[in-house]
Short mmCIF file of C-alpha atoms in Angstrom, two decimals:
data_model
loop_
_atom_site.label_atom_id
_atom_site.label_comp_id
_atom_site.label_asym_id
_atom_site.label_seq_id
_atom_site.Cartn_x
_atom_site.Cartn_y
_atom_site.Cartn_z
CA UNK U 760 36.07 -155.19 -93.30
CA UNK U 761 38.45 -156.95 -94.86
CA UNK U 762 41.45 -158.84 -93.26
CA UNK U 763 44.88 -157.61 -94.02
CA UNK U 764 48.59 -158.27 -92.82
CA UNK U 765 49.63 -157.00 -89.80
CA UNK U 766 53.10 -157.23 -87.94
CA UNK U 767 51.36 -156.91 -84.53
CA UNK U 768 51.69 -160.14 -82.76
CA UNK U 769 49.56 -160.53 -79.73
CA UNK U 770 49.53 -162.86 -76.62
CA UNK U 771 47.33 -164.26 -73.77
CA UNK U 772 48.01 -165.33 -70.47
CA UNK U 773 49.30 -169.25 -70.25
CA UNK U 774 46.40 -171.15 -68.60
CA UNK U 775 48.72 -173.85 -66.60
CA UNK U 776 52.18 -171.48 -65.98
CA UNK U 777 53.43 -173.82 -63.36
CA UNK U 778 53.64 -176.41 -65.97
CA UNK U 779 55.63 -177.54 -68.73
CA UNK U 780 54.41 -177.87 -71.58
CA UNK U 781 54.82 -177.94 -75.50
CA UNK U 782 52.57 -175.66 -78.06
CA UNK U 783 53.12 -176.94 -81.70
CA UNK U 784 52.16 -174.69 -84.71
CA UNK U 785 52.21 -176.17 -88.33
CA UNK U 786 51.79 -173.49 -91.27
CA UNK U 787 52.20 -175.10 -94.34
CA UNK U 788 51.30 -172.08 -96.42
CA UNK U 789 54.55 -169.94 -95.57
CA UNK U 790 55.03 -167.79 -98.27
CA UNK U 791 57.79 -165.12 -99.47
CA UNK U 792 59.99 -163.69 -102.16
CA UNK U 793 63.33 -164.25 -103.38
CA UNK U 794 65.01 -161.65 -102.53
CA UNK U 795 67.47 -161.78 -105.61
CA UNK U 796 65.00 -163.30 -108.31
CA UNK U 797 61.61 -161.95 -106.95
CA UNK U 798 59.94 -165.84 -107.54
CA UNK U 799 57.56 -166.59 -104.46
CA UNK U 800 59.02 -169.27 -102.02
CA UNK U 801 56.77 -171.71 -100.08
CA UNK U 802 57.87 -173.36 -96.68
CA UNK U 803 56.08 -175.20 -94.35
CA UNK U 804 57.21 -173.66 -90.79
CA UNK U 805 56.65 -175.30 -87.57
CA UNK U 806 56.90 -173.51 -84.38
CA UNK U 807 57.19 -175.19 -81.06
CA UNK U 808 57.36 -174.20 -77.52
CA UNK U 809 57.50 -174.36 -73.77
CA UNK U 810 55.45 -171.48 -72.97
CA UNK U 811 56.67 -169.18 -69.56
CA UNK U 812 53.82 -166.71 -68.34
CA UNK U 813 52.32 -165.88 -72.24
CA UNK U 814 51.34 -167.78 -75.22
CA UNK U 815 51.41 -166.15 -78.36
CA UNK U 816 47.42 -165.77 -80.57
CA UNK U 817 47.01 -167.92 -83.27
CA UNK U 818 45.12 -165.24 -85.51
CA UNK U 819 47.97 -162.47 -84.65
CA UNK U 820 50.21 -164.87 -85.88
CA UNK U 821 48.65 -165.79 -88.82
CA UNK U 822 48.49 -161.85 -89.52
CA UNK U 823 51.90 -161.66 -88.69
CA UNK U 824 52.88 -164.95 -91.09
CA UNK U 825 50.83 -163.25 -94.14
CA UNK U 826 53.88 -160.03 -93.93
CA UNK U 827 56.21 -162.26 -95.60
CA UNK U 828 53.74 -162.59 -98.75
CA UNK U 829 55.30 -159.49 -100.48
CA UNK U 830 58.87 -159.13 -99.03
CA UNK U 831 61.90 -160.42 -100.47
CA UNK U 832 63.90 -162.57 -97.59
CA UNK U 833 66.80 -165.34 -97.53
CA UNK U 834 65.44 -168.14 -95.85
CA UNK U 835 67.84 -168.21 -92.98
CA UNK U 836 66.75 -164.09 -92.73
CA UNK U 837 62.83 -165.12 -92.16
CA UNK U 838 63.36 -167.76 -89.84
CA UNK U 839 65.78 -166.38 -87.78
CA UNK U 840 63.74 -163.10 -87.56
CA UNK U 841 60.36 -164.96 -86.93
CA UNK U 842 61.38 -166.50 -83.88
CA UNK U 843 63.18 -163.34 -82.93
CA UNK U 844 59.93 -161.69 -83.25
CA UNK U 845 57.83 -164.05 -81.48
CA UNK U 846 60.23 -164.41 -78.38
CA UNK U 847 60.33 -160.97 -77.69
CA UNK U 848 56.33 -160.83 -77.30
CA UNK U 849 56.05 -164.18 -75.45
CA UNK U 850 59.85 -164.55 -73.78
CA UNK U 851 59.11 -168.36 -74.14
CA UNK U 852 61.26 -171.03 -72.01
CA UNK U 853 61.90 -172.54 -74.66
CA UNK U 854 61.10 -171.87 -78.76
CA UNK U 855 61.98 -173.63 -81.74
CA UNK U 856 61.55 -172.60 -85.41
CA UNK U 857 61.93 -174.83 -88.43
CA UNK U 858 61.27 -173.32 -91.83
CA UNK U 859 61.01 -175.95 -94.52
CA UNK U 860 61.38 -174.52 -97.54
CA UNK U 861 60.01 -176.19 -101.06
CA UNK U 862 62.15 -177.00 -103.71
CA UNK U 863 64.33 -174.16 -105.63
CA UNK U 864 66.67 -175.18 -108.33
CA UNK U 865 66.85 -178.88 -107.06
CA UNK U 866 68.00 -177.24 -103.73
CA UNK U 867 65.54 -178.07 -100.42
CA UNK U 868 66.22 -175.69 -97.81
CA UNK U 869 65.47 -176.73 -93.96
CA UNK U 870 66.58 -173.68 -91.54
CA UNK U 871 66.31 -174.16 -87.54
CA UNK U 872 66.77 -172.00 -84.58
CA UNK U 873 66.16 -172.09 -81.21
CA UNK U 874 66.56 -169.56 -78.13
CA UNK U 875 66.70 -171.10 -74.47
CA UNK U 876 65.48 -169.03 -71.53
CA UNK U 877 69.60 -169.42 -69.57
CA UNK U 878 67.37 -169.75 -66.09
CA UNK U 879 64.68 -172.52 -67.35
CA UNK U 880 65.76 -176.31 -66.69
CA UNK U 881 63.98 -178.78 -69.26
CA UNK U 882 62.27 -181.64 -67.47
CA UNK U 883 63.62 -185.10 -67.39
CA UNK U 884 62.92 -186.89 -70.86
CA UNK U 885 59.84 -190.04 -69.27
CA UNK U 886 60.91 -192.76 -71.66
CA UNK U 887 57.95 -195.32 -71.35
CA UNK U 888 58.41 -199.23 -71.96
#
C-alpha cells in the first residue's frame, strides 16, 4: 500500500505533562507552489514547542507536511495555517513556527508565528556560568 498525503494530523498523550519542556521539529524538505507563478517553493520549517497534555505524531505530520506538495500558497498563508492546524489538535502551551523559505528572485523569505496558551507561565530562563 502505498503512502499518500493526508491532512489528518494525529497526537499521543505527553509522557512527562507536569513538565516543561521543548519538542523541536526540523523539515528541511518543505515544499509548495507559487500560488501566482505555479514554480515549486522549498523551505526548511522548524516547529517548536512546550507541549500541554498532547504531542503531535511525527508520521501524521509528515503526511500532513507532504499536502503542501501540490497547492499553491503565499508563504505567510502556509505558515500561519500550519501552526493553526497543529494547535488546534495539540492546544500546545506554547508553539512556534518558522518557515524558511529558499531563494526566489534574489528574495529569502523567513515567516514566524507563535500562539501562547493566555493561562501558561514560561519558566524562569537558568542562565548557567
Amino acid at each position: 500500500m502505498a503512502t499518500k498525503p493526508s491532512k489528518d494530523l494525529q497526537a499521543f498523550d505527553n509522557p512527562h505533562p507536569g513538565r516543561d519542556f521543548t519538542i523541536r521539529i526540523d523539515t528541511p524538505e518543505f515544499t509548495c507552489l507559487c500560488p501566482l507563478t505555479g514554480q515549486p517553493d522549498f523551505a526548511e520549517i522548524t516547529i517548536e514547542y512546550v507541549p500541554d497534555k498532547l504531542c503531535i505524531e511525527l508520521k501524521a505530520l509528515k503526511l500532513y507536511l507532504w499536502t503542501f506538495r501540490d497547492r499553491g500558497a503565499f508563504h505567510e498563508a502556509v505558515t500561519n495555517e500550519i501552526l493553526d492546524d497543529i494547535v488546534k489538535i495539540i492546544q500546545p502551551n506554547f508553539m512556534r513556527v518558522r518557515a524558511d523559505f529558499n531563494v526566489r528572485g534574489g528574495i529569502y523569505t523567513s515567516v514566524i508565528v507563535e500562539h501562547r496558551n493566555p493561562d501558561w507561565q514560561a519558566p524562569e530562563l537558568v542562565q548557567l556560568p
